[in-house]
Amino acid sequence: MSKIIFFGNEQLAQGVKYQTPIFNALLESGHEICALVLPDAHVRKPFAVTKLAEKHHIPIHLVHRGKDLLPIIKQYHPDLGVLAAFGKMVPDEAINAIPCGIINVHPSLLPKYRGTTPIESPLLNGDDETGVSVMRLVKEMDAGPILAQAKVKITPKTTKQSLYDELSTLGAKLISDVLGPTLAKNAPETLQNEAEATFTAKLDKSQSELKFAEKGAQTLCNEVRAFAGFPKSKTILLNIPCTIIAAHVSTEPLTELDQKCADGKYFIIDRLLPENSKEMDAKSFLNGHKK
């Protein structure tokens, strides 16, 4: 039995209801999970991974800076570190203090979509596939050699939540697959092609306004999917602030709510959340609010 230390909360995307399949996979691996380490910002909000660690009597440590990690690692002497959505840079001395290093679950097909929004970015860009990479952690962001990788399809029905669920579950499977070889120090590794690297940007509330006169209908529909939960996609309908939950593209409007976009196509509103109300479809909104 080896000792594994876990870094992160598994919240691989903003604005989703997240689960803990990766941490669960480690618990079921037969190895000892010696500690859970989270950034100290997490003290303000309970996380599912924290509750799971408490249930299994696993020590929890909150750190403020990356350099705070080394004393924790020296306290537990883990054989391997596993990281999923840690949110802090891990210094070389912390990585090097663990005999088998640290492996990181990243929800994209690296080197594509390095950074903070790898689940949102393929939805925003209208990609038809994405995936999960398990890589060896290095100082440079998401740049380590790949230990395992798998693809998933993105369809018009794929939501941010469904994509998160699929990728996090797949990430747990890949971790289970590479755990033994990594601990045995004989896992095959593939270097990333730096020339193909792309980087994602953080999302913020300034992006939430739907700009029909400036953007095409498909671009705005992509925003609705990518911005679900946070920062959301908002507009004013019948003088009521609304968050758009689901939409599609058409060459003709279906209701008076639908918006003509910069490309001449229509942004068709399927579901919305009016301010101070519950989620509903477009017909229900019109029936309830049109005077």
PDB file of C-alpha atoms in Angstrom:
ATOM      1  CA  MET A   1       0.000   0.000   0.000  1.00  0.00           C
ATOM      2  CA  SER A   2       1.305   3.437  -1.005  1.00  0.00           C
ATOM      3  CA  LYS A   3       0.511   6.823   0.520  1.00  0.00           C
ATOM      4  CA  ILE A   4      -1.232   9.423  -1.639  1.00  0.00           C
ATOM      5  CA  ILE A   5      -1.830  13.088  -0.867  1.00  0.00           C
ATOM      6  CA  PHE A   6      -4.683  14.856  -2.691  1.00  0.00           C
ATOM      7  CA  PHE A   7      -4.590  18.514  -3.717  1.00  0.00           C
ATOM      8  CA  GLY A   8      -7.780  20.293  -4.814  1.00  0.00           C
ATOM      9  CA  ASN A   9     -11.569  20.224  -4.737  1.00  0.00           C
ATOM     10  CA  GLU A  10     -12.441  18.712  -8.171  1.00  0.00           C
ATOM     11  CA  GLN A  11     -14.365  21.864  -9.126  1.00  0.00           C
ATOM     12  CA  LEU A  12     -13.069  21.759 -12.688  1.00  0.00           C
ATOM     13  CA  ALA A  13     -15.499  24.434 -13.946  1.00  0.00           C
ATOM     14  CA  GLN A  14     -17.347  27.435 -12.525  1.00  0.00           C
ATOM     15  CA  GLY A  15     -21.099  27.330 -12.072  1.00  0.00           C
ATOM     16  CA  VAL A  16     -21.666  23.560 -12.004  1.00  0.00           C
ATOM     17  CA  LYS A  17     -22.851  21.137  -9.362  1.00  0.00           C
ATOM     18  CA  TYR A  18     -19.712  19.185  -8.866  1.00  0.00           C
ATOM     19  CA  GLN A  19     -18.958  15.701  -7.585  1.00  0.00           C
ATOM     20  CA  THR A  20     -15.893  13.879  -6.286  1.00  0.00           C
ATOM     21  CA  PRO A  21     -15.266  10.914  -8.627  1.00  0.00           C
ATOM     22  CA  ILE A  22     -11.480  11.380  -8.610  1.00  0.00           C
ATOM     23  CA  PHE A  23     -11.231  11.439  -4.824  1.00  0.00           C
ATOM     24  CA  ASN A  24     -13.608   8.472  -4.692  1.00  0.00           C
ATOM     25  CA  ALA A  25     -11.413   6.549  -7.122  1.00  0.00           C
ATOM     26  CA  LEU A  26      -8.420   7.121  -4.867  1.00  0.00           C
ATOM     27  CA  LEU A  27     -10.370   5.970  -1.820  1.00  0.00           C
ATOM     28  CA  GLU A  28     -11.306   2.787  -3.675  1.00  0.00           C
ATOM     29  CA  SER A  29      -7.770   2.165  -4.935  1.00  0.00           C
ATOM     30  CA  GLY A  30      -6.630   0.386  -1.786  1.00  0.00           C
ATOM     31  CA  HIS A  31      -3.924   2.971  -1.124  1.00  0.00           C
ATOM     32  CA  GLU A  32      -3.783   5.229   1.921  1.00  0.00           C
ATOM     33  CA  ILE A  33      -5.018   8.786   1.338  1.00  0.00           C
ATOM     34  CA  CYS A  34      -2.885  10.505   3.940  1.00  0.00           C
ATOM     35  CA  ALA A  35      -4.169  14.088   3.580  1.00  0.00           C
ATOM     36  CA  LEU A  36      -6.412  16.489   1.649  1.00  0.00           C
ATOM     37  CA  VAL A  37      -4.910  19.902   0.893  1.00  0.00           C
ATOM     38  CA  LEU A  38      -6.990  22.918  -0.159  1.00  0.00           C
ATOM     39  CA  PRO A  39      -6.334  26.654  -0.569  1.00  0.00           C
ATOM     40  CA  ASP A  40      -7.414  28.528   2.541  1.00  0.00           C
ATOM     41  CA  ALA A  41     -10.161  30.364   0.606  1.00  0.00           C
ATOM     42  CA  HIS A  42     -12.166  27.141   0.929  1.00  0.00           C
ATOM     43  CA  VAL A  43     -12.708  27.751   4.626  1.00  0.00           C
ATOM     44  CA  ARG A  44     -15.519  30.139   3.637  1.00  0.00           C
ATOM     45  CA  LYS A  45     -17.478  27.460   1.788  1.00  0.00           C
ATOM     46  CA  PRO A  46     -17.987  23.753   2.521  1.00  0.00           C
ATOM     47  CA  PHE A  47     -17.037  21.426  -0.351  1.00  0.00           C
ATOM     48  CA  ALA A  48     -18.114  17.883  -1.062  1.00  0.00           C
ATOM     49  CA  VAL A  49     -14.509  16.701  -1.088  1.00  0.00           C
ATOM     50  CA  THR A  50     -14.066  18.117   2.431  1.00  0.00           C
ATOM     51  CA  LYS A  51     -17.102  16.253   3.741  1.00  0.00           C
ATOM     52  CA  LEU A  52     -15.836  13.040   2.150  1.00  0.00           C
ATOM     53  CA  ALA A  53     -12.424  13.449   3.740  1.00  0.00           C
ATOM     54  CA  GLU A  54     -14.041  14.013   7.141  1.00  0.00           C
ATOM     55  CA  LYS A  55     -16.173  10.891   6.684  1.00  0.00           C
ATOM     56  CA  HIS A  56     -13.026   8.822   6.110  1.00  0.00           C
ATOM     57  CA  HIS A  57     -11.061  10.578   8.872  1.00  0.00           C
ATOM     58  CA  ILE A  58      -8.540  12.016   6.420  1.00  0.00           C
ATOM     59  CA  PRO A  59      -6.653  15.075   7.725  1.00  0.00           C
ATOM     60  CA  ILE A  60      -7.504  18.343   5.946  1.00  0.00           C
ATOM     61  CA  HIS A  61      -5.006  21.168   5.497  1.00  0.00           C
ATOM     62  CA  LEU A  62      -5.716  24.688   4.239  1.00  0.00           C
ATOM     63  CA  VAL A  63      -2.778  26.562   2.717  1.00  0.00           C
ATOM     64  CA  HIS A  64      -2.385  30.213   1.798  1.00  0.00           C
ATOM     65  CA  ARG A  65       0.668  30.008  -0.451  1.00  0.00           C
ATOM     66  CA  GLY A  66       2.393  27.365  -2.515  1.00  0.00           C
ATOM     67  CA  LYS A  67       5.409  27.445  -0.242  1.00  0.00           C
ATOM     68  CA  ASP A  68       3.167  26.300   2.625  1.00  0.00           C
ATOM     69  CA  LEU A  69       2.956  22.858   0.978  1.00  0.00           C
ATOM     70  CA  LEU A  70       6.433  21.583   1.764  1.00  0.00           C
ATOM     71  CA  PRO A  71       5.955  21.247   5.566  1.00  0.00           C
ATOM     72  CA  ILE A  72       2.725  19.296   4.973  1.00  0.00           C
ATOM     73  CA  ILE A  73       4.424  16.962   2.522  1.00  0.00           C
ATOM     74  CA  LYS A  74       7.285  16.393   4.969  1.00  0.00           C
ATOM     75  CA  GLN A  75       4.754  15.624   7.708  1.00  0.00           C
ATOM     76  CA  TYR A  76       3.095  12.770   5.768  1.00  0.00           C
ATOM     77  CA  HIS A  77       5.883  11.488   3.474  1.00  0.00           C
ATOM     78  CA  PRO A  78       3.502  10.554   0.607  1.00  0.00           C
ATOM     79  CA  ASP A  79       4.648   8.402  -2.288  1.00  0.00           C
ATOM     80  CA  LEU A  80       2.495  10.266  -4.824  1.00  0.00           C
ATOM     81  CA  GLY A  81       0.436  13.433  -5.112  1.00  0.00           C
ATOM     82  CA  VAL A  82      -2.784  13.715  -7.129  1.00  0.00           C
ATOM     83  CA  LEU A  83      -4.122  17.145  -8.060  1.00  0.00           C
ATOM     84  CA  ALA A  84      -7.522  18.195  -9.438  1.00  0.00           C
ATOM     85  CA  ALA A  85      -8.525  21.878  -9.415  1.00  0.00           C
ATOM     86  CA  PHE A  86      -6.132  23.082  -6.739  1.00  0.00           C
ATOM     87  CA  GLY A  87      -6.036  26.715  -7.831  1.00  0.00           C
ATOM     88  CA  LYS A  88      -2.500  27.504  -6.680  1.00  0.00           C
ATOM     89  CA  MET A  89       0.910  27.136  -8.252  1.00  0.00           C
ATOM     90  CA  VAL A  90       2.857  24.258  -6.708  1.00  0.00           C
ATOM     91  CA  PRO A  91       6.588  25.048  -6.357  1.00  0.00           C
ATOM     92  CA  ASP A  92       9.294  22.700  -7.574  1.00  0.00           C
ATOM     93  CA  GLU A  93      10.473  21.904  -4.046  1.00  0.00           C
ATOM     94  CA  ALA A  94       7.019  20.549  -3.176  1.00  0.00           C
ATOM     95  CA  ILE A  95       6.834  18.443  -6.352  1.00  0.00           C
ATOM     96  CA  ASN A  96      10.360  17.124  -5.893  1.00  0.00           C
ATOM     97  CA  ALA A  97       9.716  16.225  -2.236  1.00  0.00           C
ATOM     98  CA  ILE A  98       7.308  13.470  -3.313  1.00  0.00           C
ATOM     99  CA  PRO A  99       9.143  10.375  -4.665  1.00  0.00           C
ATOM    100  CA  CYS A 100       6.684   9.694  -7.514  1.00  0.00           C
ATOM    101  CA  GLY A 101       5.862  13.366  -8.068  1.00  0.00           C
ATOM    102  CA  ILE A 102       2.379  14.833  -8.537  1.00  0.00           C
ATOM    103  CA  ILE A 103      -0.047  13.930 -11.303  1.00  0.00           C
ATOM    104  CA  ASN A 104      -2.742  16.359 -12.409  1.00  0.00           C
ATOM    105  CA  VAL A 105      -6.187  15.788 -13.944  1.00  0.00           C
ATOM    106  CA  HIS A 106      -6.924  18.475 -16.550  1.00  0.00           C
ATOM    107  CA  PRO A 107     -10.234  18.471 -18.494  1.00  0.00           C
ATOM    108  CA  SER A 108      -8.950  19.186 -21.998  1.00  0.00           C
ATOM    109  CA  LEU A 109      -6.914  17.536 -24.727  1.00  0.00           C
ATOM    110  CA  LEU A 110      -3.595  19.102 -23.800  1.00  0.00           C
ATOM    111  CA  PRO A 111      -1.755  21.054 -25.043  1.00  0.00           C
ATOM    112  CA  LYS A 112      -5.069  22.607 -26.118  1.00  0.00           C
ATOM    113  CA  TYR A 113      -6.899  24.735 -23.538  1.00  0.00           C
ATOM    114  CA  ARG A 114      -4.351  25.113 -20.797  1.00  0.00           C
ATOM    115  CA  GLY A 115      -5.481  27.349 -17.961  1.00  0.00           C
ATOM    116  CA  THR A 116      -8.565  28.054 -15.876  1.00  0.00           C
ATOM    117  CA  THR A 117     -11.539  27.409 -18.206  1.00  0.00           C
ATOM    118  CA  PRO A 118     -10.816  24.198 -20.136  1.00  0.00           C
ATOM    119  CA  ILE A 119     -14.428  22.957 -19.920  1.00  0.00           C
ATOM    120  CA  GLU A 120     -16.048  26.246 -20.927  1.00  0.00           C
ATOM    121  CA  SER A 121     -13.663  27.006 -23.796  1.00  0.00           C
ATOM    122  CA  PRO A 122     -14.596  24.172 -26.218  1.00  0.00           C
ATOM    123  CA  LEU A 123     -18.278  24.995 -25.692  1.00  0.00           C
ATOM    124  CA  LEU A 124     -17.591  28.669 -26.324  1.00  0.00           C
ATOM    125  CA  ASN A 125     -15.622  27.895 -29.471  1.00  0.00           C
ATOM    126  CA  GLY A 126     -18.149  25.421 -30.851  1.00  0.00           C
ATOM    127  CA  ASP A 127     -15.771  22.432 -30.810  1.00  0.00           C
ATOM    128  CA  ASP A 128     -17.166  18.980 -31.562  1.00  0.00           C
ATOM    129  CA  GLU A 129     -14.842  17.173 -29.151  1.00  0.00           C
ATOM    130  CA  THR A 130     -12.758  17.663 -26.039  1.00  0.00           C
ATOM    131  CA  GLY A 131     -11.318  15.310 -23.440  1.00  0.00           C
ATOM    132  CA  VAL A 132      -9.276  14.697 -20.306  1.00  0.00           C
ATOM    133  CA  SER A 133      -5.531  14.579 -19.819  1.00  0.00           C
ATOM    134  CA  VAL A 134      -3.633  13.158 -16.866  1.00  0.00           C
ATOM    135  CA  MET A 135      -0.210  14.736 -16.806  1.00  0.00           C
ATOM    136  CA  ARG A 136       2.808  14.945 -14.587  1.00  0.00           C
ATOM    137  CA  LEU A 137       2.828  18.255 -12.732  1.00  0.00           C
ATOM    138  CA  VAL A 138       5.647  20.668 -13.566  1.00  0.00           C
ATOM    139  CA  LYS A 139       6.234  24.301 -12.619  1.00  0.00           C
ATOM    140  CA  GLU A 140       4.865  25.664 -15.920  1.00  0.00           C
ATOM    141  CA  MET A 141       1.053  25.726 -16.071  1.00  0.00           C
ATOM    142  CA  ASP A 142      -0.449  22.533 -17.547  1.00  0.00           C
ATOM    143  CA  ALA A 143       2.770  21.818 -19.458  1.00  0.00           C
ATOM    144  CA  GLY A 144       3.871  18.469 -18.025  1.00  0.00           C
ATOM    145  CA  PRO A 145       4.225  15.218 -19.976  1.00  0.00           C
ATOM    146  CA  ILE A 146       1.001  13.302 -20.641  1.00  0.00           C
ATOM    147  CA  LEU A 147       0.429   9.977 -18.865  1.00  0.00           C
ATOM    148  CA  ALA A 148      -3.056   9.285 -20.253  1.00  0.00           C
ATOM    149  CA  GLN A 149      -5.618  11.006 -22.437  1.00  0.00           C
ATOM    150  CA  ALA A 150      -9.144  10.287 -23.659  1.00  0.00           C
ATOM    151  CA  LYS A 151     -11.647  12.100 -25.892  1.00  0.00           C
ATOM    152  CA  VAL A 152     -15.366  12.835 -25.573  1.00  0.00           C
ATOM    153  CA  LYS A 153     -17.818  14.126 -28.173  1.00  0.00           C
ATOM    154  CA  ILE A 154     -19.608  17.461 -27.860  1.00  0.00           C
ATOM    155  CA  THR A 155     -23.085  17.549 -29.398  1.00  0.00           C
ATOM    156  CA  PRO A 156     -25.677  20.349 -29.657  1.00  0.00           C
ATOM    157  CA  LYS A 157     -27.335  18.809 -26.576  1.00  0.00           C
ATOM    158  CA  THR A 158     -24.154  18.874 -24.471  1.00  0.00           C
ATOM    159  CA  THR A 159     -24.483  21.256 -21.535  1.00  0.00           C
ATOM    160  CA  LYS A 160     -21.777  22.617 -19.310  1.00  0.00           C
ATOM    161  CA  GLN A 161     -23.029  20.416 -16.471  1.00  0.00           C
ATOM    162  CA  SER A 162     -23.212  17.255 -18.587  1.00  0.00           C
ATOM    163  CA  LEU A 163     -19.728  17.898 -19.983  1.00  0.00           C
ATOM    164  CA  TYR A 164     -18.323  18.433 -16.492  1.00  0.00           C
ATOM    165  CA  ASP A 165     -19.973  15.205 -15.293  1.00  0.00           C
ATOM    166  CA  GLU A 166     -18.559  13.220 -18.215  1.00  0.00           C
ATOM    167  CA  LEU A 167     -15.058  14.657 -17.990  1.00  0.00           C
ATOM    168  CA  SER A 168     -14.724  14.330 -14.222  1.00  0.00           C
ATOM    169  CA  THR A 169     -15.893  10.713 -14.343  1.00  0.00           C
ATOM    170  CA  LEU A 170     -13.504   9.979 -17.204  1.00  0.00           C
ATOM    171  CA  GLY A 171     -10.709  11.689 -15.280  1.00  0.00           C
ATOM    172  CA  ALA A 172     -11.312   9.357 -12.349  1.00  0.00           C
ATOM    173  CA  LYS A 173     -11.019   6.327 -14.655  1.00  0.00           C
ATOM    174  CA  LEU A 174      -7.762   7.599 -16.142  1.00  0.00           C
ATOM    175  CA  ILE A 175      -6.330   8.204 -12.678  1.00  0.00           C
ATOM    176  CA  SER A 176      -7.193   4.609 -11.735  1.00  0.00           C
ATOM    177  CA  ASP A 177      -5.492   3.381 -14.929  1.00  0.00           C
ATOM    178  CA  VAL A 178      -2.212   5.235 -14.368  1.00  0.00           C
ATOM    179  CA  LEU A 179      -1.949   4.905 -10.596  1.00  0.00           C
ATOM    180  CA  GLY A 180      -0.115   1.575 -10.545  1.00  0.00           C
ATOM    181  CA  PRO A 181       2.429   2.362 -13.284  1.00  0.00           C
ATOM    182  CA  THR A 182       3.082   5.828 -11.830  1.00  0.00           C
ATOM    183  CA  LEU A 183       3.761   4.422  -8.373  1.00  0.00           C
ATOM    184  CA  ALA A 184       5.997   1.790  -9.968  1.00  0.00           C
ATOM    185  CA  LYS A 185       7.798   4.609 -11.825  1.00  0.00           C
ATOM    186  CA  ASN A 186       7.348   2.917 -15.189  1.00  0.00           C
ATOM    187  CA  ALA A 187       4.370   4.863 -16.610  1.00  0.00           C
ATOM    188  CA  PRO A 188       4.910   5.860 -20.274  1.00  0.00           C
ATOM    189  CA  GLU A 189       4.995   9.624 -20.805  1.00  0.00           C
ATOM    190  CA  THR A 190       4.430  11.770 -23.909  1.00  0.00           C
ATOM    191  CA  LEU A 191       5.839  15.277 -24.076  1.00  0.00           C
ATOM    192  CA  GLN A 192       3.439  18.043 -25.076  1.00  0.00           C
ATOM    193  CA  ASN A 193       4.015  19.936 -28.317  1.00  0.00           C
ATOM    194  CA  GLU A 194       4.550  23.499 -27.135  1.00  0.00           C
ATOM    195  CA  ALA A 195       3.885  24.855 -30.632  1.00  0.00           C
ATOM    196  CA  GLU A 196       0.288  23.603 -30.369  1.00  0.00           C
ATOM    197  CA  ALA A 197      -0.418  25.015 -26.907  1.00  0.00           C
ATOM    198  CA  THR A 198      -3.457  27.275 -26.475  1.00  0.00           C
ATOM    199  CA  PHE A 199      -4.498  29.106 -23.323  1.00  0.00           C
ATOM    200  CA  THR A 200      -7.854  29.894 -21.749  1.00  0.00           C
ATOM    201  CA  ALA A 201      -8.943  33.006 -19.889  1.00  0.00           C
ATOM    202  CA  LYS A 202     -10.949  33.455 -16.700  1.00  0.00           C
ATOM    203  CA  LEU A 203     -14.642  34.252 -16.984  1.00  0.00           C
ATOM    204  CA  ASP A 204     -16.119  37.335 -15.330  1.00  0.00           C
ATOM    205  CA  LYS A 205     -19.503  39.006 -14.974  1.00  0.00           C
ATOM    206  CA  SER A 206     -18.717  41.578 -17.673  1.00  0.00           C
ATOM    207  CA  GLN A 207     -19.245  38.810 -20.255  1.00  0.00           C
ATOM    208  CA  SER A 208     -22.821  38.017 -19.264  1.00  0.00           C
ATOM    209  CA  GLU A 209     -24.639  40.516 -21.519  1.00  0.00           C
ATOM    210  CA  LEU A 210     -25.951  38.990 -24.760  1.00  0.00           C
ATOM    211  CA  LYS A 211     -24.934  41.403 -27.527  1.00  0.00           C
ATOM    212  CA  PHE A 212     -27.292  40.569 -30.397  1.00  0.00           C
ATOM    213  CA  ALA A 213     -26.287  43.501 -32.614  1.00  0.00           C
ATOM    214  CA  GLU A 214     -22.583  42.639 -32.394  1.00  0.00           C
ATOM    215  CA  LYS A 215     -22.396  38.830 -32.582  1.00  0.00           C
ATOM    216  CA  GLY A 216     -23.746  35.951 -34.636  1.00  0.00           C
ATOM    217  CA  ALA A 217     -26.554  33.732 -33.365  1.00  0.00           C
ATOM    218  CA  GLN A 218     -24.393  30.609 -33.028  1.00  0.00           C
ATOM    219  CA  THR A 219     -21.717  32.523 -31.117  1.00  0.00           C
ATOM    220  CA  LEU A 220     -24.359  33.674 -28.633  1.00  0.00           C
ATOM    221  CA  CYS A 221     -25.815  30.174 -28.291  1.00  0.00           C
ATOM    222  CA  ASN A 222     -22.305  28.938 -27.528  1.00  0.00           C
ATOM    223  CA  GLU A 223     -22.048  31.606 -24.826  1.00  0.00           C
ATOM    224  CA  VAL A 224     -25.287  30.401 -23.240  1.00  0.00           C
ATOM    225  CA  ARG A 225     -23.843  26.905 -22.866  1.00  0.00           C
ATOM    226  CA  ALA A 226     -20.350  27.976 -21.774  1.00  0.00           C
ATOM    227  CA  PHE A 227     -21.552  30.638 -19.335  1.00  0.00           C
ATOM    228  CA  ALA A 228     -24.228  28.501 -17.637  1.00  0.00           C
ATOM    229  CA  GLY A 229     -24.100  28.935 -13.869  1.00  0.00           C
ATOM    230  CA  PHE A 230     -21.366  31.582 -14.171  1.00  0.00           C
ATOM    231  CA  PRO A 231     -21.161  34.273 -15.440  1.00  0.00           C
ATOM    232  CA  LYS A 232     -24.583  33.486 -17.019  1.00  0.00           C
ATOM    233  CA  SER A 233     -26.114  34.970 -20.200  1.00  0.00           C
ATOM    234  CA  LYS A 234     -28.453  37.877 -19.572  1.00  0.00           C
ATOM    235  CA  THR A 235     -30.742  40.207 -21.486  1.00  0.00           C
ATOM    236  CA  ILE A 236     -33.922  42.293 -21.060  1.00  0.00           C
ATOM    237  CA  LEU A 237     -37.195  40.809 -22.341  1.00  0.00           C
ATOM    238  CA  LEU A 238     -40.527  42.665 -22.026  1.00  0.00           C
ATOM    239  CA  ASN A 239     -38.723  45.057 -19.667  1.00  0.00           C
ATOM    240  CA  ILE A 240     -37.781  42.160 -17.355  1.00  0.00           C
ATOM    241  CA  PRO A 241     -34.141  41.161 -16.681  1.00  0.00           C
ATOM    242  CA  CYS A 242     -33.750  37.511 -17.720  1.00  0.00           C
ATOM    243  CA  THR A 243     -31.071  34.837 -17.710  1.00  0.00           C
ATOM    244  CA  ILE A 244     -31.186  32.667 -20.824  1.00  0.00           C
ATOM    245  CA  ILE A 245     -30.883  28.975 -19.962  1.00  0.00           C
ATOM    246  CA  ALA A 246     -31.121  27.367 -23.413  1.00  0.00           C
ATOM    247  CA  ALA A 247     -31.297  28.650 -26.992  1.00  0.00           C
ATOM    248  CA  HIS A 248     -30.769  27.594 -30.606  1.00  0.00           C
ATOM    249  CA  VAL A 249     -30.271  29.161 -34.044  1.00  0.00           C
ATOM    250  CA  SER A 250     -32.893  29.603 -36.750  1.00  0.00           C
ATOM    251  CA  THR A 251     -33.344  31.548 -39.971  1.00  0.00           C
ATOM    252  CA  GLU A 252     -36.785  32.714 -38.791  1.00  0.00           C
ATOM    253  CA  PRO A 253     -38.113  33.858 -35.391  1.00  0.00           C
ATOM    254  CA  LEU A 254     -40.549  31.610 -33.535  1.00  0.00           C
ATOM    255  CA  THR A 255     -41.835  34.128 -30.960  1.00  0.00           C
ATOM    256  CA  GLU A 256     -41.471  37.844 -30.385  1.00  0.00           C
ATOM    257  CA  LEU A 257     -38.798  37.064 -27.791  1.00  0.00           C
ATOM    258  CA  ASP A 258     -36.373  35.782 -30.428  1.00  0.00           C
ATOM    259  CA  GLN A 259     -33.578  38.138 -31.420  1.00  0.00           C
ATOM    260  CA  LYS A 260     -32.096  38.899 -34.835  1.00  0.00           C
ATOM    261  CA  CYS A 261     -28.306  38.805 -34.614  1.00  0.00           C
ATOM    262  CA  ALA A 262     -25.409  40.423 -36.437  1.00  0.00           C
ATOM    263  CA  ASP A 263     -25.232  37.582 -38.976  1.00  0.00           C
ATOM    264  CA  GLY A 264     -28.922  37.904 -39.905  1.00  0.00           C
ATOM    265  CA  LYS A 265     -29.891  34.676 -38.136  1.00  0.00           C
ATOM    266  CA  TYR A 266     -32.158  34.430 -35.117  1.00  0.00           C
ATOM    267  CA  PHE A 267     -31.318  33.591 -31.535  1.00  0.00           C
ATOM    268  CA  ILE A 268     -34.251  31.395 -30.502  1.00  0.00           C
ATOM    269  CA  ILE A 269     -34.950  31.386 -26.769  1.00  0.00           C
ATOM    270  CA  ASP A 270     -35.949  27.931 -25.500  1.00  0.00           C
ATOM    271  CA  ARG A 271     -35.724  28.358 -21.719  1.00  0.00           C
ATOM    272  CA  LEU A 272     -35.150  31.374 -19.499  1.00  0.00           C
ATOM    273  CA  LEU A 273     -35.110  32.498 -15.901  1.00  0.00           C
ATOM    274  CA  PRO A 274     -36.862  35.843 -15.345  1.00  0.00           C
ATOM    275  CA  GLU A 275     -35.693  37.922 -12.393  1.00  0.00           C
ATOM    276  CA  ASN A 276     -37.513  36.969  -9.171  1.00  0.00           C
ATOM    277  CA  SER A 277     -39.229  34.029 -10.845  1.00  0.00           C
ATOM    278  CA  LYS A 278     -38.679  30.381 -11.739  1.00  0.00           C
ATOM    279  CA  GLU A 279     -37.185  28.842 -14.863  1.00  0.00           C
ATOM    280  CA  MET A 280     -39.666  28.432 -17.737  1.00  0.00           C
ATOM    281  CA  ASP A 281     -39.965  28.051 -21.493  1.00  0.00           C
ATOM    282  CA  ALA A 282     -40.547  30.978 -23.846  1.00  0.00           C
ATOM    283  CA  LYS A 283     -44.270  30.280 -24.296  1.00  0.00           C
ATOM    284  CA  SER A 284     -44.873  30.271 -20.538  1.00  0.00           C
ATOM    285  CA  PHE A 285     -42.973  33.534 -20.173  1.00  0.00           C
ATOM    286  CA  LEU A 286     -45.052  35.178 -22.870  1.00  0.00           C
ATOM    287  CA  ASN A 287     -48.305  33.875 -21.397  1.00  0.00           C
ATOM    288  CA  GLY A 288     -47.405  35.144 -17.953  1.00  0.00           C
ATOM    289  CA  HIS A 289     -45.824  38.490 -18.739  1.00  0.00           C
ATOM    290  CA  LYS A 290     -47.179  39.845 -22.017  1.00  0.00           C
ATOM    291  CA  LYS A 291     -49.776  42.535 -21.516  1.00  0.00           C
TER     292      LYS A 291
END
